[in-house]
Short mmCIF file of C-alpha atoms and ligand atoms in Angstrom, two decimals:
data_model
loop_
_atom_site.label_atom_id
_atom_site.label_comp_id
_atom_site.label_asym_id
_atom_site.label_seq_id
_atom_site.Cartn_x
_atom_site.Cartn_y
_atom_site.Cartn_z
CA MET A 27 0.00 0.00 0.00
CA SER A 28 1.42 3.36 -0.90
CA LYS A 29 2.09 5.96 1.73
CA ARG A 30 -0.32 8.38 0.06
CA LEU A 31 -3.16 5.87 0.02
CA SER A 32 -2.75 4.97 3.66
CA SER A 33 -2.72 8.60 4.67
CA ILE A 34 -5.94 9.21 2.73
CA ILE A 35 -7.54 6.23 4.48
CA GLY A 36 -6.29 7.53 7.82
CA TRP A 37 -7.87 10.90 7.30
CA GLY A 38 -11.07 9.31 6.04
CA VAL A 39 -11.41 7.25 9.22
CA PHE A 40 -10.68 10.32 11.33
CA VAL A 41 -13.30 12.46 9.64
CA GLY A 42 -15.80 9.61 9.88
CA LEU A 43 -15.23 9.28 13.65
CA VAL A 44 -15.63 13.01 14.16
CA LEU A 45 -18.96 12.93 12.30
CA ILE A 46 -20.21 10.01 14.36
CA ALA A 47 -19.16 11.72 17.62
CA TRP A 48 -20.82 14.94 16.52
CA SER A 49 -24.15 13.32 15.68
CA PHE A 50 -24.05 11.53 19.04
CA LEU A 51 -23.31 14.72 21.00
CA ARG A 52 -26.22 16.43 19.23
CA THR A 53 -28.65 13.95 20.78
CA LEU A 54 -27.57 14.85 24.35
CA ASN A 55 -29.72 17.07 26.52
CA TRP A 56 -27.43 20.08 26.64
CA ASP A 57 -30.28 22.41 27.37
CA ASP A 58 -31.07 20.60 30.61
CA LEU A 59 -27.69 21.44 32.12
CA ALA A 60 -27.88 23.97 34.92
CA TRP A 61 -24.40 25.18 35.63
CA TYR A 62 -25.78 28.07 37.62
CA VAL A 63 -25.92 25.80 40.70
CA VAL A 64 -22.15 25.90 40.81
CA SER A 65 -21.54 29.15 38.99
CA PRO A 66 -19.36 31.70 40.77
CA SER A 67 -21.42 34.46 39.17
CA THR A 68 -24.52 33.89 41.29
CA GLU A 69 -24.86 34.16 45.03
CA SER A 70 -26.26 30.63 45.50
CA GLY A 71 -23.68 29.24 43.08
CA ARG A 72 -20.90 30.78 45.16
CA GLN A 73 -22.39 29.35 48.34
CA ASN A 74 -22.64 25.89 46.81
CA LEU A 75 -19.08 26.03 45.55
CA ALA A 76 -17.80 27.13 48.94
CA PHE A 77 -19.73 24.31 50.57
CA LEU A 78 -18.27 21.77 48.15
CA MET A 79 -14.72 22.99 48.50
CA GLY A 80 -15.01 23.17 52.27
CA GLY A 81 -14.52 19.43 52.22
CA VAL A 82 -10.99 19.75 50.91
CA LYS A 83 -9.46 20.27 54.31
CA TYR A 84 -11.02 17.08 55.67
CA THR A 85 -10.04 15.04 52.64
CA LEU A 86 -6.49 16.32 52.89
CA LEU A 87 -6.21 16.07 56.66
CA MET A 88 -7.57 12.55 56.68
CA SER A 89 -5.37 11.37 53.80
CA ILE A 90 -2.21 12.95 55.12
CA THR A 91 -2.73 11.70 58.67
CA ALA A 92 -3.50 8.25 57.31
CA ILE A 93 -0.49 8.13 55.02
CA CYS A 94 1.85 9.24 57.83
CA ILE A 95 0.57 6.50 60.09
CA SER A 96 0.65 3.95 57.31
CA ILE A 97 4.26 4.80 56.46
CA VAL A 98 5.39 4.17 60.03
CA LEU A 99 3.24 1.07 60.29
CA GLY A 100 4.39 -0.12 56.87
CA LEU A 101 8.03 0.20 57.83
CA ILE A 102 7.45 -1.72 61.06
CA ILE A 103 5.70 -4.46 59.09
CA ALA A 104 8.34 -4.47 56.34
CA LEU A 105 11.25 -5.14 58.70
CA PRO A 106 10.32 -8.68 59.73
CA GLY A 107 9.83 -9.38 56.02
CA LEU A 108 13.55 -8.81 55.53
CA SER A 109 14.65 -11.23 58.21
CA PRO A 110 16.67 -14.29 57.26
CA SER A 111 14.44 -16.36 59.53
CA PRO A 112 11.37 -17.83 57.77
CA ASN A 113 9.35 -17.67 60.99
CA VAL A 114 9.93 -13.96 61.38
CA ARG A 115 9.16 -13.40 57.70
CA MET A 116 5.87 -15.19 58.32
CA ILE A 117 4.73 -12.30 60.55
CA ASN A 118 5.12 -9.98 57.59
CA ARG A 119 3.38 -12.35 55.16
CA VAL A 120 0.38 -12.97 57.40
CA TYR A 121 -0.17 -9.26 58.06
CA VAL A 122 0.19 -8.25 54.44
CA GLU A 123 -2.02 -11.01 53.04
CA LEU A 124 -4.68 -10.53 55.70
CA VAL A 125 -4.94 -6.75 55.53
CA ARG A 126 -4.68 -6.66 51.75
CA ALA A 127 -7.61 -9.02 51.47
CA VAL A 128 -10.06 -6.70 53.27
CA PRO A 129 -11.85 -4.12 51.06
CA ILE A 130 -11.34 -0.62 52.42
CA LEU A 131 -15.06 0.00 52.67
CA VAL A 132 -15.47 -3.11 54.78
CA LEU A 133 -12.57 -2.01 56.98
CA ILE A 134 -14.24 1.37 57.46
CA PHE A 135 -17.48 -0.29 58.62
CA TRP A 136 -15.56 -2.67 60.81
CA VAL A 137 -13.61 0.05 62.56
CA TYR A 138 -16.51 2.48 62.93
CA TYR A 139 -19.38 0.18 63.80
CA GLY A 140 -17.51 -2.92 64.92
CA LEU A 141 -14.63 -1.85 67.13
CA PRO A 142 -16.65 0.18 69.69
CA ILE A 143 -18.60 -2.95 70.60
CA LEU A 144 -15.37 -4.54 71.77
CA HIS A 145 -15.00 -2.23 74.73
CA ASP A 146 -17.21 0.40 76.35
CA ASP A 147 -14.38 2.91 76.40
CA ILE A 148 -13.74 2.71 72.70
CA ASN A 149 -15.45 5.65 71.12
CA ILE A 150 -14.11 6.41 67.69
CA ASN A 151 -15.29 9.47 65.84
CA VAL A 152 -15.83 9.47 62.12
CA PHE A 153 -12.53 11.16 61.35
CA TRP A 154 -10.39 8.71 63.27
CA ALA A 155 -12.35 5.72 62.11
CA GLY A 156 -11.61 6.82 58.55
CA VAL A 157 -7.97 7.48 59.31
CA ILE A 158 -7.48 4.14 61.03
CA ALA A 159 -9.19 2.18 58.28
CA LEU A 160 -7.28 3.97 55.51
CA ALA A 161 -3.96 3.69 57.36
CA LEU A 162 -4.39 0.01 58.15
CA SER A 163 -5.35 -0.86 54.64
CA ASP A 164 -2.55 1.18 53.16
CA SER A 165 0.10 -0.11 55.58
CA ALA A 166 0.08 -3.50 53.89
CA PHE A 167 0.89 -1.85 50.56
CA GLU A 168 3.49 0.43 52.16
CA ALA A 169 5.11 -2.62 53.75
CA GLU A 170 5.52 -4.21 50.34
CA ILE A 171 6.91 -0.99 48.88
CA PHE A 172 9.45 -0.68 51.69
CA ARG A 173 10.43 -4.32 51.51
CA ALA A 174 11.06 -4.12 47.77
CA GLY A 175 12.93 -0.84 48.11
CA ILE A 176 15.18 -2.10 50.86
CA GLN A 177 15.79 -5.41 49.11
CA SER A 178 16.93 -3.56 46.01
CA ILE A 179 19.91 -2.12 47.88
CA ASP A 180 23.15 -3.79 46.87
CA LYS A 181 24.31 -6.46 49.31
CA GLY A 182 27.76 -4.87 49.33
CA GLN A 183 26.27 -1.83 51.06
CA LEU A 184 25.05 -3.98 53.93
CA GLU A 185 28.42 -5.68 54.19
CA ALA A 186 30.24 -2.35 54.23
CA ALA A 187 27.88 -1.12 56.95
CA ASP A 188 28.49 -4.29 58.95
CA SER A 189 32.21 -4.03 58.53
CA ILE A 190 32.33 -0.58 60.11
CA GLY A 191 30.46 -1.99 63.07
CA LEU A 192 27.02 -0.46 62.51
CA GLY A 193 24.24 -2.36 64.25
CA TYR A 194 20.82 -3.22 62.86
CA PHE A 195 19.29 0.21 63.35
CA GLY A 196 22.43 2.17 62.50
CA ARG A 197 22.64 0.27 59.25
CA LEU A 198 18.99 0.96 58.50
CA ARG A 199 19.13 4.62 59.48
CA TYR A 200 22.40 5.70 57.88
CA VAL A 201 22.93 3.33 54.98
CA ILE A 202 19.79 1.54 53.82
CA LEU A 203 16.91 3.97 54.18
CA PRO A 204 18.65 7.04 52.68
CA GLN A 205 19.33 4.97 49.57
CA ALA A 206 16.05 3.11 49.53
CA ILE A 207 14.00 6.30 49.85
CA ARG A 208 14.85 7.32 46.29
CA ARG A 209 13.41 4.08 44.98
CA ILE A 210 10.51 4.11 47.41
CA LEU A 211 9.35 7.62 46.67
CA PRO A 212 7.64 7.06 43.29
CA PRO A 213 5.46 4.14 44.46
CA LEU A 214 4.86 6.04 47.70
CA GLY A 215 3.54 8.95 45.63
CA ASN A 216 1.18 6.57 43.86
CA GLN A 217 -0.01 5.33 47.21
CA LEU A 218 -0.72 8.87 48.38
CA VAL A 219 -2.81 9.52 45.27
CA TYR A 220 -4.63 6.25 45.88
CA MET A 221 -5.24 7.25 49.48
CA LEU A 222 -6.70 10.61 48.42
CA LYS A 223 -9.17 8.82 46.21
CA MET A 224 -10.04 6.13 48.73
CA SER A 225 -10.76 8.76 51.38
CA SER A 226 -13.98 9.40 49.45
CA LEU A 227 -15.26 6.11 50.87
CA VAL A 228 -15.25 7.54 54.38
CA SER A 229 -18.22 9.66 53.25
CA VAL A 230 -20.44 6.64 53.85
CA ILE A 231 -20.05 6.91 57.62
CA GLY A 232 -20.76 10.64 57.51
CA MET A 233 -17.37 12.26 57.21
CA GLU A 234 -17.94 15.75 55.78
CA GLU A 235 -15.23 15.51 53.17
CA LEU A 236 -15.45 16.28 49.46
CA THR A 237 -17.63 13.39 48.37
CA ARG A 238 -20.05 13.62 51.29
CA ARG A 239 -20.64 17.29 50.66
CA ALA A 240 -21.22 16.68 47.00
CA ASN A 241 -23.76 14.00 47.85
CA GLU A 242 -25.56 16.30 50.25
CA LEU A 243 -25.72 19.06 47.71
CA VAL A 244 -27.02 16.69 45.07
CA VAL A 245 -29.84 15.67 47.39
CA SER A 246 -30.91 19.27 47.91
CA THR A 247 -30.42 20.58 44.36
CA TYR A 248 -31.13 17.50 42.19
CA ARG A 249 -28.16 18.46 40.04
CA PRO A 250 -25.92 15.37 40.04
CA LEU A 251 -24.16 15.95 36.74
CA GLU A 252 -23.00 19.48 37.50
CA ILE A 253 -22.05 18.78 41.09
CA TYR A 254 -20.28 15.50 40.50
CA THR A 255 -18.41 17.16 37.65
CA VAL A 256 -17.15 19.74 40.12
CA LEU A 257 -16.27 16.89 42.48
CA VAL A 258 -14.26 15.17 39.75
CA LEU A 259 -12.41 18.39 39.09
CA GLU A 260 -11.70 18.85 42.79
CA TYR A 261 -10.04 15.43 43.03
CA LEU A 262 -8.25 16.04 39.76
CA VAL A 263 -6.71 19.29 40.98
CA LEU A 264 -5.74 17.79 44.35
CA ILE A 265 -4.08 14.83 42.72
CA LEU A 266 -2.26 16.92 40.14
CA ILE A 267 -0.86 19.03 42.97
CA VAL A 268 0.21 15.95 44.93
CA SER A 269 1.86 14.41 41.84
CA ALA A 270 3.73 17.61 41.15
CA GLY A 271 4.87 17.69 44.78
CA VAL A 272 6.14 14.13 44.65
CA ARG A 273 7.96 14.77 41.39
CA TRP A 274 9.55 17.88 42.87
CA LEU A 275 10.76 15.83 45.85
CA GLU A 276 12.15 13.16 43.55
CA ARG A 277 14.05 15.73 41.54
CA LYS A 278 15.38 17.28 44.70
CA LEU A 279 16.68 13.95 45.97
CA GLN A 280 18.25 13.19 42.63
CA ALA A 281 19.88 16.58 42.50
CA ASN A 282 21.34 15.97 45.95
CA GLU A 283 22.81 12.72 44.77
CA SER A 284 24.44 14.01 41.62
CA VAL A 285 26.06 17.22 42.74
CA MET B 17 45.50 -28.06 57.09
CA THR B 18 48.45 -25.89 57.72
CA SER B 19 49.22 -23.54 60.48
CA ILE B 20 51.39 -20.52 60.11
CA LYS B 21 53.80 -19.49 62.76
CA THR B 22 56.51 -16.94 62.49
CA ALA B 23 59.49 -16.98 64.72
CA THR B 24 59.22 -13.32 65.64
CA ALA B 25 56.25 -13.35 68.00
CA SER B 26 55.59 -16.98 68.70
CA GLU B 27 55.50 -16.51 72.45
CA SER B 28 52.56 -14.06 72.37
CA ALA B 29 49.04 -15.27 71.54
CA PRO B 30 48.17 -14.97 67.85
CA LEU B 31 45.91 -12.09 66.82
CA ILE B 32 43.92 -14.31 64.48
CA GLU B 33 43.42 -18.00 64.93
CA MET B 34 41.22 -20.36 62.94
CA ARG B 35 40.88 -23.97 64.00
CA ASP B 36 39.38 -26.49 61.61
CA VAL B 37 36.92 -23.94 60.29
CA VAL B 38 34.21 -25.32 58.05
CA LYS B 39 31.81 -23.22 56.00
CA ARG B 40 29.07 -24.80 53.92
CA TYR B 41 26.69 -23.34 51.38
CA GLY B 42 23.95 -25.93 51.36
CA ASP B 43 25.75 -29.19 50.71
CA PHE B 44 28.79 -27.49 49.26
CA GLU B 45 31.81 -27.11 51.50
CA ALA B 46 33.45 -23.77 50.70
CA LEU B 47 35.90 -24.19 53.58
CA GLY B 48 36.74 -27.75 54.47
CA GLY B 49 38.55 -27.44 57.78
CA VAL B 50 40.92 -24.51 57.64
CA SER B 51 43.44 -23.74 60.36
CA ILE B 52 45.58 -20.67 60.35
CA SER B 53 47.13 -18.40 62.91
CA VAL B 54 48.37 -14.90 62.29
CA ASN B 55 50.40 -12.83 64.69
CA SER B 56 50.16 -9.14 65.24
CA GLY B 57 51.97 -7.26 62.50
CA GLN B 58 52.01 -10.17 60.08
CA ARG B 59 51.19 -9.60 56.44
CA VAL B 60 49.57 -12.59 54.85
CA VAL B 61 48.67 -12.88 51.19
CA VAL B 62 46.05 -15.46 50.33
CA CYS B 63 46.01 -16.76 46.77
CA GLY B 64 44.53 -19.63 44.87
CA PRO B 65 42.28 -20.38 41.92
CA SER B 66 38.76 -18.98 41.60
CA GLY B 67 36.31 -20.70 43.91
CA SER B 68 38.99 -22.02 46.23
CA GLY B 69 37.46 -20.30 49.25
CA LYS B 70 39.70 -17.23 49.65
CA SER B 71 36.85 -14.76 50.03
CA THR B 72 34.97 -17.14 52.29
CA LEU B 73 37.99 -17.41 54.54
CA ILE B 74 38.45 -13.72 55.11
CA ARG B 75 34.70 -13.06 55.28
CA CYS B 76 34.47 -15.56 58.12
CA LEU B 77 37.06 -13.52 60.00
CA ASN B 78 34.68 -10.58 60.44
CA GLN B 79 31.64 -12.85 60.35
CA LEU B 80 30.13 -11.53 57.16
CA GLU B 81 29.77 -15.28 56.78
CA LYS B 82 29.07 -17.37 59.85
CA HIS B 83 31.16 -20.54 59.94
CA ASP B 84 29.45 -23.86 60.53
CA ALA B 85 32.12 -25.69 62.50
CA GLY B 86 35.51 -25.09 64.04
CA GLU B 87 36.58 -22.06 66.01
CA ILE B 88 37.79 -18.58 65.12
CA PHE B 89 39.55 -16.39 67.66
CA ILE B 90 40.29 -12.72 67.09
CA ASP B 91 42.51 -11.24 69.75
CA GLY B 92 41.67 -14.17 71.99
CA GLN B 93 37.88 -13.80 71.63
CA ARG B 94 35.93 -16.72 70.32
CA LEU B 95 33.65 -15.38 67.58
CA SER B 96 30.97 -18.02 67.87
CA GLN B 97 30.34 -16.98 71.48
CA LEU B 98 29.97 -13.26 70.90
CA SER B 99 26.79 -11.30 71.45
CA ALA B 100 25.63 -8.88 68.77
CA SER B 101 27.36 -5.98 70.50
CA GLY B 102 30.51 -8.04 71.05
CA LEU B 103 30.52 -8.76 67.34
CA ARG B 104 30.19 -5.06 66.56
CA LYS B 105 33.26 -4.37 68.66
CA ILE B 106 35.23 -7.05 66.86
CA ARG B 107 34.12 -5.68 63.52
CA ALA B 108 35.39 -2.28 64.53
CA ASP B 109 38.77 -3.96 65.09
CA VAL B 110 38.75 -5.84 61.79
CA GLY B 111 38.62 -3.56 58.77
CA MET B 112 37.51 -4.86 55.40
CA VAL B 113 38.27 -3.57 51.93
CA PHE B 114 36.07 -4.98 49.19
CA GLN B 115 36.68 -5.68 45.54
CA GLN B 116 33.74 -3.44 44.59
CA PHE B 117 34.73 -0.69 47.08
CA ASN B 118 31.18 -0.57 48.49
CA LEU B 119 31.36 3.11 49.31
CA PHE B 120 28.08 4.65 50.42
CA PRO B 121 26.90 6.51 47.29
CA HIS B 122 24.58 8.90 49.14
CA LEU B 123 27.38 10.22 51.36
CA THR B 124 30.35 12.41 50.53
CA VAL B 125 33.83 11.02 50.89
CA LEU B 126 34.15 12.72 54.26
CA GLU B 127 30.79 11.41 55.43
CA ASN B 128 31.75 7.92 54.30
CA LEU B 129 34.79 8.18 56.53
CA THR B 130 33.16 9.71 59.59
CA LEU B 131 30.09 7.44 59.73
CA GLY B 132 31.81 4.53 61.49
CA PRO B 133 33.84 6.65 63.92
CA MET B 134 30.77 8.67 64.90
CA ARG B 135 28.21 5.89 65.11
CA THR B 136 30.30 2.94 66.22
CA ARG B 137 33.20 4.53 68.05
CA LYS B 138 31.07 7.44 69.30
CA LEU B 139 33.64 10.08 68.42
CA SER B 140 32.49 13.68 68.23
CA GLU B 141 31.93 15.09 64.76
CA ASP B 142 35.06 17.23 65.04
CA ALA B 143 37.24 14.36 66.17
CA ALA B 144 35.85 12.11 63.43
CA ARG B 145 36.39 14.76 60.78
CA LYS B 146 39.96 15.32 61.88
CA LEU B 147 40.61 11.59 61.84
CA ALA B 148 39.04 11.32 58.39
CA LEU B 149 41.14 14.13 56.93
CA ASP B 150 44.26 12.54 58.44
CA HIS B 151 43.54 9.26 56.75
CA LEU B 152 42.57 10.87 53.45
CA GLU B 153 46.01 12.43 53.56
CA LYS B 154 47.52 8.99 54.04
CA VAL B 155 45.81 7.68 50.92
CA HIS B 156 46.85 10.83 49.03
CA ILE B 157 43.45 12.32 48.23
CA PRO B 158 42.75 15.01 50.84
CA GLU B 159 41.36 17.27 48.12
CA GLN B 160 38.43 14.91 47.38
CA ALA B 161 36.85 15.12 50.83
CA ASN B 162 33.65 16.82 49.73
CA LYS B 163 33.02 14.90 46.55
CA TYR B 164 30.64 12.01 46.14
CA PRO B 165 32.04 8.55 45.39
CA ARG B 166 30.74 8.49 41.83
CA GLN B 167 32.74 11.59 41.03
CA LEU B 168 35.98 9.72 41.70
CA SER B 169 37.97 7.27 39.62
CA GLY B 170 37.99 3.61 40.63
CA GLY B 171 41.45 3.91 42.12
CA GLN B 172 40.44 6.94 44.15
CA GLN B 173 37.28 5.18 45.33
CA GLN B 174 39.26 2.20 46.52
CA ARG B 175 41.65 4.46 48.38
CA VAL B 176 38.68 6.14 50.05
CA ALA B 177 37.46 2.67 51.01
CA ILE B 178 40.85 1.92 52.54
CA ALA B 179 40.74 5.20 54.44
CA ARG B 180 37.22 4.35 55.63
CA SER B 181 38.55 1.14 57.15
CA LEU B 182 41.51 2.94 58.67
CA CYS B 183 39.23 5.46 60.37
CA MET B 184 38.00 2.64 62.58
CA GLU B 185 41.64 2.29 63.72
CA PRO B 186 41.46 -1.47 63.30
CA LYS B 187 44.01 -4.00 64.47
CA ILE B 188 43.51 -6.09 61.38
CA LEU B 189 42.84 -5.10 57.78
CA LEU B 190 41.27 -7.60 55.41
CA PHE B 191 41.42 -7.06 51.66
CA ASP B 192 39.37 -9.10 49.20
CA GLU B 193 40.93 -8.62 45.76
CA PRO B 194 41.15 -4.84 46.22
CA THR B 195 42.54 -4.21 42.73
CA SER B 196 40.56 -6.71 40.67
CA ALA B 197 37.86 -4.23 39.68
CA LEU B 198 40.35 -1.56 38.65
CA ASP B 199 41.78 -0.50 35.32
CA PRO B 200 45.49 -1.34 35.05
CA GLU B 201 46.67 2.25 35.41
CA MET B 202 44.85 2.58 38.72
CA ILE B 203 46.09 -0.64 40.26
CA VAL B 204 49.47 0.88 41.05
CA GLU B 205 48.09 3.80 43.05
CA VAL B 206 46.11 1.43 45.25
CA LEU B 207 48.99 -1.03 45.66
CA ASP B 208 51.31 1.85 46.60
CA VAL B 209 48.96 2.83 49.40
CA MET B 210 48.83 -0.78 50.57
CA VAL B 211 52.61 -1.04 50.58
CA GLU B 212 52.80 2.09 52.69
CA LEU B 213 50.20 0.64 55.03
CA ALA B 214 52.18 -2.53 55.40
CA SER B 215 55.15 -0.54 56.61
CA THR B 216 53.07 0.88 59.48
CA GLY B 217 53.01 -2.53 61.10
CA ILE B 218 49.26 -3.17 60.85
CA THR B 219 48.22 -6.79 60.51
CA MET B 220 47.03 -7.48 56.97
CA LEU B 221 45.33 -10.38 55.25
CA VAL B 222 45.17 -9.78 51.54
CA VAL B 223 43.48 -11.86 48.89
CA THR B 224 45.11 -10.85 45.63
CA HIS B 225 46.44 -12.04 42.32
CA GLU B 226 49.11 -9.32 42.35
CA MET B 227 52.12 -11.53 42.86
CA GLY B 228 54.53 -8.60 42.70
CA PHE B 229 52.79 -7.08 45.69
CA ALA B 230 52.77 -10.42 47.47
CA ASN B 231 56.49 -10.83 46.90
CA GLN B 232 57.27 -7.34 48.10
CA VAL B 233 55.02 -7.11 51.14
CA ALA B 234 53.94 -10.50 52.42
CA ASP B 235 55.77 -12.42 55.07
CA THR B 236 53.56 -15.41 54.42
CA ILE B 237 51.77 -16.67 51.34
CA VAL B 238 48.82 -18.92 51.89
CA PHE B 239 47.81 -20.96 48.88
CA MET B 240 44.28 -22.34 48.86
CA ASP B 241 42.55 -24.84 46.64
CA GLY B 242 39.20 -26.61 46.99
CA GLY B 243 38.32 -24.99 50.31
CA LYS B 244 41.56 -26.04 51.96
CA ILE B 245 44.92 -24.43 52.65
CA VAL B 246 47.27 -26.42 50.48
CA GLU B 247 50.44 -24.68 51.41
CA SER B 248 51.70 -21.74 53.38
CA ASN B 249 55.19 -20.51 52.92
CA ASP B 250 57.38 -17.47 52.90
CA PRO B 251 57.28 -15.67 49.53
CA GLU B 252 60.81 -16.61 48.38
CA THR B 253 60.14 -20.29 48.83
CA PHE B 254 56.64 -20.14 47.43
CA PHE B 255 57.62 -18.31 44.27
CA SER B 256 60.87 -20.14 43.57
CA ASN B 257 60.05 -23.57 44.82
CA PRO B 258 56.43 -24.19 45.84
CA ALA B 259 56.01 -27.22 48.02
CA SER B 260 52.81 -28.46 46.41
CA GLU B 261 52.16 -29.62 42.89
CA ARG B 262 48.94 -27.55 42.77
CA GLY B 263 50.83 -24.48 43.94
CA ARG B 264 53.29 -24.97 41.11
CA ALA B 265 50.51 -25.33 38.55
CA PHE B 266 48.77 -22.22 39.89
CA LEU B 267 51.92 -20.13 39.76
CA LYS B 268 52.64 -21.24 36.22
CA LYS B 269 49.20 -20.13 35.13
CA ILE B 270 49.17 -16.83 36.95
CA LEU B 271 52.69 -15.71 36.18
CA ARG B 272 52.16 -16.24 32.47
CA HIS B 273 49.86 -13.19 32.46
N1 ATP C 2 26.63 -17.27 49.01
C1 ATP C 2 27.06 -18.41 48.42
N2 ATP C 2 26.17 -19.39 48.15
C2 ATP C 2 26.59 -20.54 47.57
N3 ATP C 2 27.85 -20.82 47.23
C3 ATP C 2 28.78 -19.88 47.47
C4 ATP C 2 28.43 -18.63 48.08
N4 ATP C 2 29.55 -17.90 48.22
C5 ATP C 2 30.54 -18.66 47.71
N5 ATP C 2 30.09 -19.84 47.27
C6 ATP C 2 30.89 -20.92 46.69
O1 ATP C 2 31.94 -21.21 47.57
C7 ATP C 2 33.13 -21.43 46.86
C8 ATP C 2 34.21 -20.54 47.39
O2 ATP C 2 33.84 -19.20 47.11
P1 ATP C 2 34.82 -17.99 47.37
O3 ATP C 2 34.08 -16.77 46.98
O4 ATP C 2 35.33 -18.07 48.75
O5 ATP C 2 35.99 -18.28 46.34
P2 ATP C 2 37.21 -17.37 45.97
O6 ATP C 2 38.42 -18.19 46.23
O7 ATP C 2 37.10 -16.07 46.65
O8 ATP C 2 37.04 -17.21 44.41
P3 ATP C 2 37.27 -15.92 43.49
O9 ATP C 2 38.73 -15.87 43.18
O10 ATP C 2 36.46 -16.22 42.28
O11 ATP C 2 36.78 -14.73 44.24
C9 ATP C 2 32.83 -21.18 45.40
O12 ATP C 2 32.68 -22.43 44.76
C10 ATP C 2 31.52 -20.46 45.40
O13 ATP C 2 30.74 -20.83 44.30
MG1 MG C 3 36.69 -14.09 46.03
#
């Protein structure tokens, strides 16, 4: 087939697709859209927008608290996974397999409705129930990320650390983690993005974060398309900012290494 | 099984002693009952064909590999009986220089050198820095203190690694083929530093194929084959008239290069 012919066919297909898309879009109910409910140019629109965006701080606070806890927890769980002893490694395996198997939504219900039954003094509010459930669930993934990152460090580094008399924690603190962190950071960034999205599930137990507020507004305005579109954009912006932050951190670490 | 004794210090206890040491990897015996004793100030070169157990031998000495049978004594302390902290102390006394340098890539040269003194020997930062600069001077690269390892040539990196070991002020220095990963023009600068070190009276165990170095510096050559010490001799005898047939064959092969 000549180059000319294939390019003509290519363009033909393209134009065809555009026509099909156009005729489909024409059938949609554009006139029914009511952007005024979230329009900054009207008073009620501004109020609605402010209400929707007011959830950002809870979404962020919950996700960041949860990821901090899950990083610490993940590291603690990763360490036995690096032991030469199969029995100690078992601790890591059991935790990871068990926690990974529980859907986050189920974990949220379990922590919020289940745990308080265990003891009269346990009284978990919605925020902490969400944080605990998110952190627990994420810690299993963090543990795997840490384990892989630490295992990727050259064995010679461990031997050099041993040979200057560093102990287990000295070796970890001064030799392994500073090197592993560069490899851990990208998957950690992914995990943070994942966490931001999963925090929307905490809306089901009444946490007033982004998704909950959107739901409430939908109930009172009957405008799901417009409001959920704003919600999508809110998550999109948050996640783009987080990604940019993680990339900035990665670049900074790399710059440090290659002075 | 051969044991090495020199006449000079035979009345004092040896600094290193191995008795019938066995090391297995699965079913494979990498060391099949090795006995050796090294006195303070001795310079021993270990040679032998690939896979003969040279690395395993010196790695057992600072317990990077745990031996399966037999006994190892460093400065009179039985390694198999040490606690974790006892082992750390021994490791501070036994420096190790690796074939692949194993410098810490995320730390500057100076930080590579001060890490052990500060964290293991608990020196202050100032004291550790002073010590580090002293030893960088001894390996002839004081001007590289603030660079990162990857900015240095292989020969320079290996000299930093030697200085890193020296900063622990060890009684014993172990070298596992310290020049094998280097380009020919850099081998000399590392060997020169090692020759200078030898003249300071530190106890050295060196695995190397550099027979010129062995001849110049060693007081004992240990020849290994198949996980055993086949022969140990002074350099003159070993090079001119090896006692074992396998030693002769090995020398023929290696000296042809
Ligand atoms: N971690 C290990 N697992 C299994 N076998 C090993 C291991 N380390 C060493 N060996 C085996 O033990 C034997 C001795 O190894 P060693 O590294 O001590 O030899 P070497 O004399 O240092 O050889 P080279 O000159 O190649 O460095 C070799 O046959 C090697 O394959
Ligand atoms: Mg070797």
